[in-house]
Coordinates of N, CA and C in Angstrom, one line a residue:
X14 N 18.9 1.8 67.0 CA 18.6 1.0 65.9 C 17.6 1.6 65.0
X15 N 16.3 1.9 65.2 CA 15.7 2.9 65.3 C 15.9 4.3 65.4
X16 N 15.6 5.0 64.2 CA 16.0 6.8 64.6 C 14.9 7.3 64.3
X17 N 14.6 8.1 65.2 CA 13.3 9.5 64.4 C 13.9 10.6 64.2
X18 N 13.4 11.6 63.2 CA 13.8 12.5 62.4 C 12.7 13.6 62.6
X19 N 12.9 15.0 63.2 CA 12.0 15.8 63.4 C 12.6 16.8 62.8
X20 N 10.8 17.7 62.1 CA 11.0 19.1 61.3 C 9.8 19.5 61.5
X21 N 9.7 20.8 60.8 CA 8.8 21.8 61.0 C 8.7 22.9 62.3
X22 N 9.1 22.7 63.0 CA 9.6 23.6 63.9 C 9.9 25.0 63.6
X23 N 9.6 26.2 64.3 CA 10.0 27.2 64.5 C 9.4 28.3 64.8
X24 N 9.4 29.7 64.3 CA 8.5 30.6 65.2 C 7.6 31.0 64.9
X25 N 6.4 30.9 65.7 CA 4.9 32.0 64.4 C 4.1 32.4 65.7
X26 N 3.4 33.2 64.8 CA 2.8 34.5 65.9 C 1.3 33.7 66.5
X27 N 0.8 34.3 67.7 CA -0.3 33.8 68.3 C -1.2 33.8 66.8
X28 N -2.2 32.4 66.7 CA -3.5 32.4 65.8 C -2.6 31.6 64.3
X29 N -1.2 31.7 63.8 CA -0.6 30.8 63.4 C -0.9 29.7 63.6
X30 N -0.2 28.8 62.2 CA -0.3 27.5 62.3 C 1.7 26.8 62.0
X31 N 2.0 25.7 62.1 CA 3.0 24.8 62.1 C 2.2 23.5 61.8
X32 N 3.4 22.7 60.7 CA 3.2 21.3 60.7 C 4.5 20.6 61.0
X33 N 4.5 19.8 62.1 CA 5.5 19.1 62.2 C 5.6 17.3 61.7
X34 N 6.8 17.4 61.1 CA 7.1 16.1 60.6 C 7.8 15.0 61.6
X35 N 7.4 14.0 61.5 CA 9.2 13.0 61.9 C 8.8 11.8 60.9
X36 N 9.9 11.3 60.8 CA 10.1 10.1 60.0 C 10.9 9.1 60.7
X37 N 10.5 8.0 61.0 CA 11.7 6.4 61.5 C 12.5 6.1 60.0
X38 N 13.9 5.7 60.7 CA 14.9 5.3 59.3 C 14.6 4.2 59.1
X39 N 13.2 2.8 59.7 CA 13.6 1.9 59.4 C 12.0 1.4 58.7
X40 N 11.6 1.2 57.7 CA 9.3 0.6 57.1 C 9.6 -0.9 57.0
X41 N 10.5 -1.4 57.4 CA 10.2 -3.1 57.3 C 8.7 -3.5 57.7
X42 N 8.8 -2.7 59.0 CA 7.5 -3.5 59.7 C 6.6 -1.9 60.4
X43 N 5.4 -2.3 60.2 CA 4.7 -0.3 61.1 C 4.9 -0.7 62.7
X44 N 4.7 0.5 63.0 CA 5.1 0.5 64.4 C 4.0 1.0 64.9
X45 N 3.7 0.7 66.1 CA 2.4 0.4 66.5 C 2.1 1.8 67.1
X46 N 3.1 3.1 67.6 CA 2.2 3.3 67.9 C 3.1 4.9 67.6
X47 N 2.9 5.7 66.8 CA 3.6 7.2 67.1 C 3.2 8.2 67.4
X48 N 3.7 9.6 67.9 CA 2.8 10.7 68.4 C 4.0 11.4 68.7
X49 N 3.6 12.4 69.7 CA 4.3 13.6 70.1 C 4.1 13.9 71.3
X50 N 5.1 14.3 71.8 CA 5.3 14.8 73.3 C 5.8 16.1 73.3
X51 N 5.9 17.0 74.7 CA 5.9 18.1 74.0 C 6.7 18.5 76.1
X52 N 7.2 19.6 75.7 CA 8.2 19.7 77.1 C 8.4 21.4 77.1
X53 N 8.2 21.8 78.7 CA 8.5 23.2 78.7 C 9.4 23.4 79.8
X54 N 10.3 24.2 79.8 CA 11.1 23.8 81.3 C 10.5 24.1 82.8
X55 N 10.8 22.9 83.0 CA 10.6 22.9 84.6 C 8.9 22.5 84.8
X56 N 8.8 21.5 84.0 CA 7.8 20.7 83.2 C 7.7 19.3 83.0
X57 N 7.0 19.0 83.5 CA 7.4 17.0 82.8 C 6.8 17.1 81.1
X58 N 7.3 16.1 80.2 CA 6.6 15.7 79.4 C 5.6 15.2 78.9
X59 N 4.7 15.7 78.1 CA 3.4 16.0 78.0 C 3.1 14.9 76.5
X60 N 1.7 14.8 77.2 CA 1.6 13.8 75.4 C 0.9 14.6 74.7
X61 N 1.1 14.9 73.4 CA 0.4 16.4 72.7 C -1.2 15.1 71.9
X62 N 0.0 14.1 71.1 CA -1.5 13.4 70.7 C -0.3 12.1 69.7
X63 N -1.0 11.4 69.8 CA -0.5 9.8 69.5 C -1.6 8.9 68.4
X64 N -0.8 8.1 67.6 CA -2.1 7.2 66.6 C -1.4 6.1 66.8
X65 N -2.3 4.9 66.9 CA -1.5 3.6 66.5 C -2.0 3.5 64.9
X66 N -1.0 2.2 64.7 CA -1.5 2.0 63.1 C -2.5 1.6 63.0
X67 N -3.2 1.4 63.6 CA -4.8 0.9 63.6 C -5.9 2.2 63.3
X68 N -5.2 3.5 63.3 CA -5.5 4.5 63.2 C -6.4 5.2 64.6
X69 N -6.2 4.6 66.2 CA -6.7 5.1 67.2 C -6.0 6.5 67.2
X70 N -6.5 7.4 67.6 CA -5.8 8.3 68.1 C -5.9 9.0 69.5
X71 N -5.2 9.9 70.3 CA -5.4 10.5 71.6 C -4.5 12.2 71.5
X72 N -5.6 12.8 71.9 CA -5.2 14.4 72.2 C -5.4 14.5 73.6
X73 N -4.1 15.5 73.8 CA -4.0 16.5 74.9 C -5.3 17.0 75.0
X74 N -6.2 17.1 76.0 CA -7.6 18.1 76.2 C -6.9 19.5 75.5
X75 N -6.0 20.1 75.6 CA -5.8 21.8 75.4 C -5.5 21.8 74.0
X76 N -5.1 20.7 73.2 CA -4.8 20.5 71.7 C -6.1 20.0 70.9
X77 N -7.1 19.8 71.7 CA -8.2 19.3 70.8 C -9.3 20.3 70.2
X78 N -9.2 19.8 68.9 CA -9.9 21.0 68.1 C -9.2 21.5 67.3
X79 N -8.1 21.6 67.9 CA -6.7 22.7 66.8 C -5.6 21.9 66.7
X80 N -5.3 20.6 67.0 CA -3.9 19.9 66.3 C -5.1 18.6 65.6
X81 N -4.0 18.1 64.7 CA -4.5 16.9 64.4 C -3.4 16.0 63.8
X82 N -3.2 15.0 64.2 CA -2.2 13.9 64.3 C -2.8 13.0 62.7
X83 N -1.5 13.2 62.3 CA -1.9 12.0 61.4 C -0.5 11.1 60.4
X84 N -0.8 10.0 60.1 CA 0.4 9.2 59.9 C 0.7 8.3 58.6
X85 N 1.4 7.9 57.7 CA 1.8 7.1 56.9 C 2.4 5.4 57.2
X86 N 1.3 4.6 57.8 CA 1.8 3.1 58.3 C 3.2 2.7 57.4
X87 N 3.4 2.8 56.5 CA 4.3 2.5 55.4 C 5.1 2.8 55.6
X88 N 5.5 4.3 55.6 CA 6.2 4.8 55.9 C 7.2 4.8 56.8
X89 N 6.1 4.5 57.8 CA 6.5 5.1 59.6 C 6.8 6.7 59.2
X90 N 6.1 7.2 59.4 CA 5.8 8.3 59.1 C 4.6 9.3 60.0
X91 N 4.9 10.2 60.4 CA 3.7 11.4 61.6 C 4.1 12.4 61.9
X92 N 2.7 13.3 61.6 CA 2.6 14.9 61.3 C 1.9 15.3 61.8
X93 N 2.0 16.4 62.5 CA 1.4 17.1 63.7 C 1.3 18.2 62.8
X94 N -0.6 18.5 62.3 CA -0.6 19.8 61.9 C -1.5 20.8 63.4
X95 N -0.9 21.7 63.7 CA -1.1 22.7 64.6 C -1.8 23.8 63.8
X96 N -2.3 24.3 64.1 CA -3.7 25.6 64.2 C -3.7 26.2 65.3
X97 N -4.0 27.7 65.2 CA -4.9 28.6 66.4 C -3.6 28.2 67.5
X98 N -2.4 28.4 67.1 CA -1.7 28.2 68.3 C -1.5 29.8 69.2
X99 N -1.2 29.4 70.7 CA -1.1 30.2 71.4 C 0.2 30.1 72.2
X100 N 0.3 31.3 73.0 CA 1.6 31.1 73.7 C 1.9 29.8 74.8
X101 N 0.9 29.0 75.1 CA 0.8 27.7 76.0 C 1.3 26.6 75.2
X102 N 1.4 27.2 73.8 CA 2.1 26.2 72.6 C 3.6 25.7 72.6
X103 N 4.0 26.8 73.1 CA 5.7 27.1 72.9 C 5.7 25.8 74.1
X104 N 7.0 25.3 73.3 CA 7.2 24.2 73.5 C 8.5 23.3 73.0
X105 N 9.3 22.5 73.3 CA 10.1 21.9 72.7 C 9.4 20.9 72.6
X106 N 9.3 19.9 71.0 CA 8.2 18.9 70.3 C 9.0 17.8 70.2
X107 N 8.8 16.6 71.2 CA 9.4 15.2 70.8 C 8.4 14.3 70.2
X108 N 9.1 13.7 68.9 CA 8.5 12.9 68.0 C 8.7 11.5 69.1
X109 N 7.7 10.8 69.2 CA 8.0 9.3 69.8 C 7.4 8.4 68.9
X110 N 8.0 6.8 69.4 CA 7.6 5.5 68.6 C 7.5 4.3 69.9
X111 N 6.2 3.6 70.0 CA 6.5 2.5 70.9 C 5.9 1.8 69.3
X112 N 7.2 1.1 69.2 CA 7.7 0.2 68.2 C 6.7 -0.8 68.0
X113 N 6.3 -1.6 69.2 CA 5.3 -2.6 69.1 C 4.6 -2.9 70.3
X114 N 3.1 -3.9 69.5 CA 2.3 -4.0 70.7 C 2.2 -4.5 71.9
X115 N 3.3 -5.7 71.9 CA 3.2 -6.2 73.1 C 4.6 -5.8 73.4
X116 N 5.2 -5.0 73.8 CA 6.3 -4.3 74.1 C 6.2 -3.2 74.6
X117 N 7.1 -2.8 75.5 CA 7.2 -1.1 76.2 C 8.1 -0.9 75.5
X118 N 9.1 -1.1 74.6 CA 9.9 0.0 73.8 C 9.4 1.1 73.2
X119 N 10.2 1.9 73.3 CA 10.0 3.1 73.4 C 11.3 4.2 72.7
X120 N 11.1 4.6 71.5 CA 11.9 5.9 71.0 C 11.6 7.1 71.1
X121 N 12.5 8.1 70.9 CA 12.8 9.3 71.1 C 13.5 10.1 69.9
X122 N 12.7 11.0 69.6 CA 13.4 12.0 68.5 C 14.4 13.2 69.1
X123 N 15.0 13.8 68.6 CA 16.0 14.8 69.3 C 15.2 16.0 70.2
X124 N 13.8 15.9 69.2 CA 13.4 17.5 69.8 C 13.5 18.5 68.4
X125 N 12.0 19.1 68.4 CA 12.1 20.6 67.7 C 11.3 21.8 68.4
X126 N 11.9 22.8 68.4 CA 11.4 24.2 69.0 C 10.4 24.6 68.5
X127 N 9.4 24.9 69.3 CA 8.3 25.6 68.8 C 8.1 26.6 69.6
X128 N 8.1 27.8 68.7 CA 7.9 29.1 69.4 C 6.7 30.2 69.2
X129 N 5.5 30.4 70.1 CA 4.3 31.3 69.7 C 4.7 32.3 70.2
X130 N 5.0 33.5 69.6 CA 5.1 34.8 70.0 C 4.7 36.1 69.1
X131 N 4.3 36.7 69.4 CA 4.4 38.3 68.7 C 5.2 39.0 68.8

């Protein structure tokens, strides 16, 4: 019912930056809470960094400093700008949404490739 939409994805060299997008198809109401997860194979999924609309946020220890999460309540809207990335970056990037507060629902974006290499 709910869809997320991810972009910005693709390849850049160690010390590069990326900004990744997603957008929900639906702004009736903000959703309490979005962020990004992030997956390498043979790996569990990782929380890269998350904001509620309240504007809390939470970073990965290994992302803090150099990503920074930030969102459009209106919208439903969050963007992951990345810095100083390195090869521990590479990553396939899932956009998430827990829709609301007193709820575990929980969405899922398709996934975007992110590649640090030289």
């Amino acid at each position: 019912q709910v869809q997320l939409v991810e972009s910005g994805g693709g390849l850049v060299q160690p010390g590069g930056s990326l900004r990744l997008s997603c957008a929900a198809s639906r702004s009736d109401f903000s959703i309490y809470v979005m962020g990004w997860y992030r997956q390498t194979p043979g790996k569990q999924r990782e929380l890269v960094a998350q904001m509620t609309n309240g504007g809390d946020t939470n970073y990965a220890d290994s992302v803090k400093g150099r990503f920074t999460i930030s969102r459009d309540n209106a919208e439903n809207t969050v963007n992951l700008q990345m810095n100083s990335l390195n090869s521990e970056d590479t990553a396939v990037y899932y956009c998430y949404a827990r829709l609301y507060r007193f709820s575990q629902l929980t969405i899922w974006g398709q996934g975007t490739q992110v590649t640090v290499s030289s």
